């Protein structure tokens, strides 16, 4: 596992380990003194030796990368990501704890000050690199993987009934909470300091998303988006002629990266043969003059993902959402791997609550008009109604609505909180729910990819996040700013059809909406002929019916399932039987459960 693990305080000579590596290029190291032990694992050749010592004596470790630093005048300086730990140490010498406010990147920083007897963790603006921690009697244990937080006196992992249920309902746990009792995730844009002498935590937020729309024409935002996106990609390209790969779908998000990066990128598409998605992805690569490679999934693809994803799962999505793990060896040959994640979160309609119109025959329309909750009660009601929740018949736990009501509310200081993350208002909470932190999402693509090689996501550039907070919602709902920016960067790519709508990317948003509905309805009418589809993913329901890997996994984990007090194992088996018989489609329920039962933390808790 690439990342950090350790104990600060009374560690008693504990040997800290990380999860087994995803690929074989990881280089590990350990640091130890009387008050701290840190275990690191990094991809070979991706960082300076760590820890880096500051002039004043504190030591710095970093998991992640910084691409730019902003000075007092707001001017940005590009930095070498390889030097991230040294850059942080130098900035700390100059600015103290406020150095983190100047960084643009995705990172977790650990700063240990032996003389002050403090250890301080710093998260990036949106929590792109998670850190989990548990406080014991005289120490704090931490890891960048929820699976690898060390056990210390005063902390023994158990499952939280409510938060485990939340994961099984909605395939993630929001905010700073996790399914494991006693383990919390550091909030985004946070400075978390542990005082070794007093044994107490001090948590301070140094940034938060504030939506402040600017009254400027759409053309301004399209121009700024194209310019900032191009610079964000350029800042993340490998130096010294390194190899850069791109996970290219048939849609527009990753194609935007291709428009900015061009022929320097090697495009990888994951699919089952030359379906519609693969054909359009190949046409996009050809238009940009970039190399293209089809990575075939095959019948046993999900079985491979279960084996590789379970050890590093963050309980964000089910195991199969770590799509690229099936090709880890090939992708690891790249010095840098780009993704187009979060395009729609920042500049599309995803995450913008909209007015709904219900029509006969179960048809729902979403006109391009925002309807943002203004109270915490409205926020909870909207989340309960909109989230892709499941109701597993085997689960005996509080309802999803009860869990949301318990964890969302207004603070005494007038601010609002969602699972431990504070916002200035219900409106800000609604508009930032998939960004702040990004682990509120429904897949762990980014974390899984970072375990393979250096993964870079240009949309998380702070210049683009700032633009996102200035863009009026009407532009995101009525137009496609990303499509228009792509057309400015490379018109030939905008002329290639989008796999979801089957119309050119340059088409108006309304045309894409109609195209999406037509392709979706055609897919429903035709029905799945097998687990292979015309889209980017295999049909998990049909995978379970066509293969026996889940049956084998259920048999292997039965004792763990029976040990879960909130789970009725006979109902799990009945759900599986009915699914295999074609009576119900319960693949998502079963995949979420298997993610829990096959995880290392699940084994530690339930096998004991």
Tab-separated table of C-alpha atoms in Angstrom, residues 142-430:
chain	number	residue	atom	x	y	z
A	142	UNK	CA	-2.923	6.835	11.923
A	143	UNK	CA	-2.822	5.572	8.375
A	144	UNK	CA	-3.699	6.744	4.884
A	145	UNK	CA	-5.698	3.514	4.595
A	146	UNK	CA	-8.623	2.758	6.880
A	147	UNK	CA	-7.508	-0.871	6.649
A	148	UNK	CA	-4.104	-0.234	8.237
A	149	UNK	CA	-4.692	1.983	11.299
A	150	UNK	CA	-2.526	0.280	13.988
A	151	UNK	CA	-4.122	-1.064	17.153
A	152	UNK	CA	-2.916	0.697	20.288
A	153	UNK	CA	-3.882	0.529	23.997
A	154	UNK	CA	-7.293	2.157	24.354
A	155	UNK	CA	-8.328	1.447	20.780
A	156	UNK	CA	-9.592	-1.864	19.443
A	157	UNK	CA	-11.493	-1.812	16.139
A	158	UNK	CA	-15.154	-2.787	16.026
A	159	UNK	CA	-17.837	-2.020	13.491
A	160	UNK	CA	-20.203	0.886	14.101
A	161	UNK	CA	-23.744	-0.367	13.541
A	162	UNK	CA	-25.012	2.954	12.166
A	163	UNK	CA	-22.069	3.809	9.913
A	164	UNK	CA	-21.702	0.258	8.608
A	165	UNK	CA	-25.409	0.398	7.754
A	166	UNK	CA	-24.873	3.765	6.047
A	167	UNK	CA	-22.226	2.191	3.829
A	168	UNK	CA	-24.475	-0.751	2.956
A	169	UNK	CA	-27.344	1.645	2.221
A	170	UNK	CA	-25.483	4.228	0.156
A	171	UNK	CA	-22.035	2.733	-0.719
A	172	UNK	CA	-20.143	5.333	1.287
A	173	UNK	CA	-20.047	6.977	4.716
A	174	UNK	CA	-20.170	10.759	4.550
A	175	UNK	CA	-17.810	13.300	6.046
A	176	UNK	CA	-15.242	12.228	8.622
A	177	UNK	CA	-17.065	9.074	9.700
A	178	UNK	CA	-16.127	5.481	8.847
A	179	UNK	CA	-17.793	2.093	9.384
A	180	UNK	CA	-15.206	1.372	12.092
A	181	UNK	CA	-15.943	2.567	15.628
A	182	UNK	CA	-13.145	4.818	16.857
A	183	UNK	CA	-11.630	5.548	13.441
A	184	UNK	CA	-12.267	9.007	11.993
A	185	UNK	CA	-11.088	10.572	8.756
A	186	UNK	CA	-9.392	13.955	8.865
A	187	UNK	CA	-11.670	16.632	7.440
A	188	UNK	CA	-10.644	18.409	4.224
A	189	UNK	CA	-8.604	21.630	4.442
A	190	UNK	CA	-7.754	20.847	8.053
A	191	UNK	CA	-4.819	21.201	10.411
A	192	UNK	CA	-5.080	18.422	13.047
A	193	UNK	CA	-2.518	18.656	15.846
A	194	UNK	CA	-1.843	16.086	18.583
A	195	UNK	CA	-0.173	17.215	21.814
A	196	UNK	CA	1.881	14.282	23.099
A	197	UNK	CA	2.154	15.634	26.642
A	198	UNK	CA	-1.543	16.445	27.119
A	199	UNK	CA	-2.854	13.715	24.817
A	200	UNK	CA	-5.377	16.057	23.183
A	201	UNK	CA	-6.282	16.988	19.605
A	202	UNK	CA	-6.640	20.491	18.187
A	203	UNK	CA	-8.490	20.763	14.869
A	204	UNK	CA	-8.604	23.896	12.723
A	205	UNK	CA	-10.072	24.476	9.274
A	206	UNK	CA	-7.950	26.669	6.982
A	207	UNK	CA	-10.262	26.815	3.923
A	208	UNK	CA	-13.791	25.945	2.883
A	209	UNK	CA	-15.802	26.204	-0.342
A	210	UNK	CA	-17.863	29.392	-0.478
A	211	UNK	CA	-20.113	29.747	-3.490
A	212	UNK	CA	-19.896	33.343	-4.711
A	213	UNK	CA	-21.229	33.544	-8.303
A	214	UNK	CA	-19.748	36.235	-10.510
A	215	UNK	CA	-21.978	38.131	-12.936
A	216	UNK	CA	-20.091	37.506	-16.169
A	217	UNK	CA	-21.154	35.998	-19.518
A	218	UNK	CA	-20.855	32.309	-20.304
A	219	UNK	CA	-18.084	33.066	-22.804
A	220	UNK	CA	-15.884	34.375	-19.969
A	221	UNK	CA	-16.218	31.153	-17.984
A	222	UNK	CA	-15.654	28.941	-21.044
A	223	UNK	CA	-12.503	30.881	-21.905
A	224	UNK	CA	-11.238	30.747	-18.311
A	225	UNK	CA	-12.050	27.049	-18.058
A	226	UNK	CA	-10.121	26.222	-21.221
A	227	UNK	CA	-7.129	28.324	-20.149
A	228	UNK	CA	-6.967	27.107	-16.541
A	229	UNK	CA	-7.557	23.508	-17.551
A	230	UNK	CA	-4.739	23.598	-20.099
A	231	UNK	CA	-2.364	25.028	-17.490
A	232	UNK	CA	-3.465	22.471	-14.888
A	233	UNK	CA	-2.687	19.604	-17.259
A	234	UNK	CA	0.667	21.169	-18.248
A	235	UNK	CA	1.678	21.497	-14.584
A	236	UNK	CA	0.987	17.789	-14.079
A	237	UNK	CA	2.767	16.426	-17.152
A	238	UNK	CA	5.846	14.364	-16.270
A	239	UNK	CA	9.218	15.999	-16.600
A	240	UNK	CA	12.280	14.572	-18.349
A	241	UNK	CA	10.195	12.951	-21.104
A	242	UNK	CA	8.410	10.540	-18.781
A	243	UNK	CA	5.517	8.405	-20.021
A	244	UNK	CA	2.048	9.838	-19.366
A	245	UNK	CA	-1.084	7.710	-19.600
A	246	UNK	CA	-4.757	8.692	-19.630
A	247	UNK	CA	-7.750	6.590	-18.610
A	248	UNK	CA	-9.949	7.460	-21.585
A	249	UNK	CA	-13.664	6.698	-21.666
A	250	UNK	CA	-16.053	7.322	-24.520
A	251	UNK	CA	-17.448	10.371	-22.744
A	252	UNK	CA	-16.256	13.941	-22.363
A	253	UNK	CA	-14.559	14.182	-18.951
A	254	UNK	CA	-11.361	12.303	-19.753
A	255	UNK	CA	-11.537	13.580	-23.339
A	256	UNK	CA	-11.071	17.090	-21.929
A	257	UNK	CA	-7.710	16.001	-20.517
A	258	UNK	CA	-6.831	14.646	-23.951
A	259	UNK	CA	-7.749	17.992	-25.507
A	260	UNK	CA	-5.268	19.730	-23.202
A	261	UNK	CA	-2.534	17.062	-23.216
A	262	UNK	CA	-2.734	15.996	-26.845
A	263	UNK	CA	-0.545	13.404	-28.527
A	264	UNK	CA	1.876	13.198	-25.581
A	265	UNK	CA	-0.648	10.999	-23.779
A	266	UNK	CA	-1.045	7.250	-24.180
A	267	UNK	CA	-4.763	6.465	-23.926
A	268	UNK	CA	-6.045	3.370	-22.129
A	269	UNK	CA	-9.644	2.258	-22.398
A	270	UNK	CA	-11.120	-0.490	-20.225
A	271	UNK	CA	-13.824	-2.493	-21.967
A	272	UNK	CA	-15.200	-5.732	-23.379
A	273	UNK	CA	-14.221	-5.710	-27.003
A	274	UNK	CA	-15.050	-2.950	-29.462
A	275	UNK	CA	-18.385	-1.856	-28.071
A	276	UNK	CA	-19.850	1.624	-28.588
A	277	UNK	CA	-17.855	3.109	-25.708
A	278	UNK	CA	-14.549	1.704	-26.991
A	279	UNK	CA	-15.183	2.802	-30.580
A	280	UNK	CA	-15.816	6.418	-29.604
A	281	UNK	CA	-12.811	6.426	-27.267
A	282	UNK	CA	-10.616	5.164	-30.107
A	283	UNK	CA	-11.996	7.850	-32.454
A	284	UNK	CA	-11.135	10.504	-29.848
A	285	UNK	CA	-7.569	9.215	-29.481
A	286	UNK	CA	-7.174	9.172	-33.267
A	287	UNK	CA	-8.445	12.748	-33.533
A	288	UNK	CA	-5.804	13.876	-31.026
A	289	UNK	CA	-3.044	11.838	-32.655
A	290	UNK	CA	-2.517	9.878	-29.429
A	291	UNK	CA	-1.684	6.208	-28.956
A	292	UNK	CA	-4.609	4.018	-27.918
A	293	UNK	CA	-4.714	0.692	-26.119
A	294	UNK	CA	-7.821	-1.350	-25.361
A	295	UNK	CA	-7.601	-3.145	-22.020
A	296	UNK	CA	-9.891	-6.163	-22.248
A	297	UNK	CA	-11.882	-7.042	-19.149
A	298	UNK	CA	-13.012	-10.590	-19.743
A	299	UNK	CA	-15.201	-12.958	-17.783
A	300	UNK	CA	-13.112	-13.047	-14.577
A	301	UNK	CA	-12.595	-9.300	-14.302
A	302	UNK	CA	-14.776	-8.789	-11.201
A	303	UNK	CA	-13.162	-11.752	-9.450
A	304	UNK	CA	-9.774	-10.093	-10.026
A	305	UNK	CA	-11.072	-6.781	-8.694
A	306	UNK	CA	-12.360	-8.420	-5.512
A	307	UNK	CA	-8.938	-9.928	-4.891
A	308	UNK	CA	-7.074	-6.675	-5.533
A	309	UNK	CA	-9.522	-4.066	-4.231
A	310	UNK	CA	-10.563	-5.621	-0.929
A	311	UNK	CA	-7.160	-5.061	0.765
A	312	UNK	CA	-7.156	-1.326	-0.032
A	313	UNK	CA	-10.899	-0.529	0.002
A	314	UNK	CA	-11.800	2.778	1.679
A	315	UNK	CA	-15.547	2.024	1.923
A	316	UNK	CA	-16.168	4.504	-0.870
A	317	UNK	CA	-18.059	2.507	-3.471
A	318	UNK	CA	-17.985	-1.262	-3.854
A	319	UNK	CA	-14.871	-3.228	-4.707
A	320	UNK	CA	-15.538	-3.180	-8.451
A	321	UNK	CA	-15.326	0.645	-8.548
A	322	UNK	CA	-11.526	0.343	-8.457
A	323	UNK	CA	-11.787	-0.398	-12.179
A	324	UNK	CA	-8.130	0.117	-13.092
A	325	UNK	CA	-6.824	-2.444	-10.590
A	326	UNK	CA	-7.493	-5.182	-13.117
A	327	UNK	CA	-4.676	-3.771	-15.266
A	328	UNK	CA	-2.311	-2.638	-12.516
A	329	UNK	CA	0.811	-4.137	-14.074
A	330	UNK	CA	0.311	-2.425	-17.434
A	331	UNK	CA	-0.683	0.937	-16.006
A	332	UNK	CA	2.240	0.877	-13.570
A	333	UNK	CA	4.542	1.186	-16.601
A	334	UNK	CA	3.396	4.807	-16.887
A	335	UNK	CA	5.333	7.446	-14.960
A	336	UNK	CA	2.098	9.413	-14.584
A	337	UNK	CA	-1.538	8.404	-15.043
A	338	UNK	CA	-4.167	11.098	-15.719
A	339	UNK	CA	-7.866	10.871	-14.917
A	340	UNK	CA	-10.763	13.129	-15.907
A	341	UNK	CA	-12.585	12.657	-12.610
A	342	UNK	CA	-14.792	15.426	-11.173
A	343	UNK	CA	-15.547	17.305	-14.421
A	344	UNK	CA	-19.272	17.000	-13.910
A	345	UNK	CA	-18.996	17.641	-10.157
A	346	UNK	CA	-17.328	21.011	-10.766
A	347	UNK	CA	-18.802	22.216	-14.049
A	348	UNK	CA	-21.774	20.014	-14.885
A	349	UNK	CA	-25.195	19.455	-13.373
A	350	UNK	CA	-24.034	16.655	-11.069
A	351	UNK	CA	-24.378	17.845	-7.482
A	352	UNK	CA	-26.711	20.743	-8.278
A	353	UNK	CA	-30.155	20.065	-6.748
A	354	UNK	CA	-32.759	20.625	-9.454
A	355	UNK	CA	-36.504	21.023	-9.631
A	356	UNK	CA	-38.305	17.820	-10.583
A	357	UNK	CA	-41.431	17.349	-12.695
A	358	UNK	CA	-43.188	13.999	-12.480
A	359	UNK	CA	-45.071	12.837	-15.587
A	360	UNK	CA	-47.272	9.795	-16.246
A	361	UNK	CA	-45.764	6.314	-16.693
A	362	UNK	CA	-43.017	6.981	-14.158
A	363	UNK	CA	-41.259	9.619	-16.277
A	364	UNK	CA	-39.352	12.362	-14.415
A	365	UNK	CA	-38.006	15.555	-15.949
A	366	UNK	CA	-35.376	17.842	-14.457
A	367	UNK	CA	-35.723	21.333	-15.953
A	368	UNK	CA	-32.510	23.416	-15.800
A	369	UNK	CA	-33.614	25.252	-12.658
A	370	UNK	CA	-31.777	24.854	-9.354
A	371	UNK	CA	-33.639	24.087	-6.150
A	372	UNK	CA	-30.989	24.234	-3.433
A	373	UNK	CA	-32.067	23.282	0.121
A	374	UNK	CA	-32.026	26.223	2.541
A	375	UNK	CA	-32.449	24.289	5.816
A	376	UNK	CA	-30.825	21.177	7.245
A	377	UNK	CA	-34.200	19.396	7.217
A	378	UNK	CA	-34.568	20.102	3.499
A	379	UNK	CA	-30.996	18.912	2.966
A	380	UNK	CA	-31.673	15.584	4.704
A	381	UNK	CA	-34.942	15.082	2.826
A	382	UNK	CA	-33.218	15.766	-0.487
A	383	UNK	CA	-30.339	13.390	0.244
A	384	UNK	CA	-32.669	10.605	1.340
A	385	UNK	CA	-34.742	11.052	-1.827
A	386	UNK	CA	-31.850	11.439	-4.286
A	387	UNK	CA	-29.116	9.104	-3.052
A	388	UNK	CA	-28.695	5.765	-4.863
A	389	UNK	CA	-29.666	3.873	-1.712
A	390	UNK	CA	-30.454	0.192	-1.358
A	391	UNK	CA	-32.547	-1.589	1.263
A	392	UNK	CA	-30.758	-4.906	1.865
A	393	UNK	CA	-33.338	-7.372	3.255
A	394	UNK	CA	-30.659	-9.001	5.423
A	395	UNK	CA	-29.782	-5.775	7.259
A	396	UNK	CA	-31.203	-5.022	10.706
A	397	UNK	CA	-30.229	-1.435	11.461
A	398	UNK	CA	-31.561	2.130	11.824
A	399	UNK	CA	-33.027	3.510	8.609
A	400	UNK	CA	-30.979	5.678	6.251
A	401	UNK	CA	-33.176	8.668	7.086
A	402	UNK	CA	-32.600	8.170	10.822
A	403	UNK	CA	-28.825	8.031	10.303
A	404	UNK	CA	-28.857	11.201	8.175
A	405	UNK	CA	-31.019	13.070	10.686
A	406	UNK	CA	-28.642	12.099	13.491
A	407	UNK	CA	-25.549	13.288	11.610
A	408	UNK	CA	-26.731	16.495	9.920
A	409	UNK	CA	-27.611	19.635	11.845
A	410	UNK	CA	-26.879	23.188	12.872
A	411	UNK	CA	-24.025	23.950	15.269
A	412	UNK	CA	-24.253	26.360	18.260
A	413	UNK	CA	-22.052	28.785	16.300
A	414	UNK	CA	-24.697	29.004	13.552
A	415	UNK	CA	-22.778	26.896	11.054
A	416	UNK	CA	-24.027	23.523	9.779
A	417	UNK	CA	-22.380	20.108	9.921
A	418	UNK	CA	-22.654	16.920	7.901
A	419	UNK	CA	-20.995	13.918	9.530
A	420	UNK	CA	-18.321	16.030	11.213
A	421	UNK	CA	-17.579	18.413	8.307
A	422	UNK	CA	-18.672	22.019	8.798
A	423	UNK	CA	-20.065	24.435	6.193
A	424	UNK	CA	-21.188	28.047	6.341
A	425	UNK	CA	-24.803	27.269	5.371
A	426	UNK	CA	-27.182	24.533	4.168
A	427	UNK	CA	-26.781	25.939	0.656
A	428	UNK	CA	-22.975	25.542	0.786
A	429	UNK	CA	-23.383	22.050	2.217
A	430	UNK	CA	-25.735	21.079	-0.622
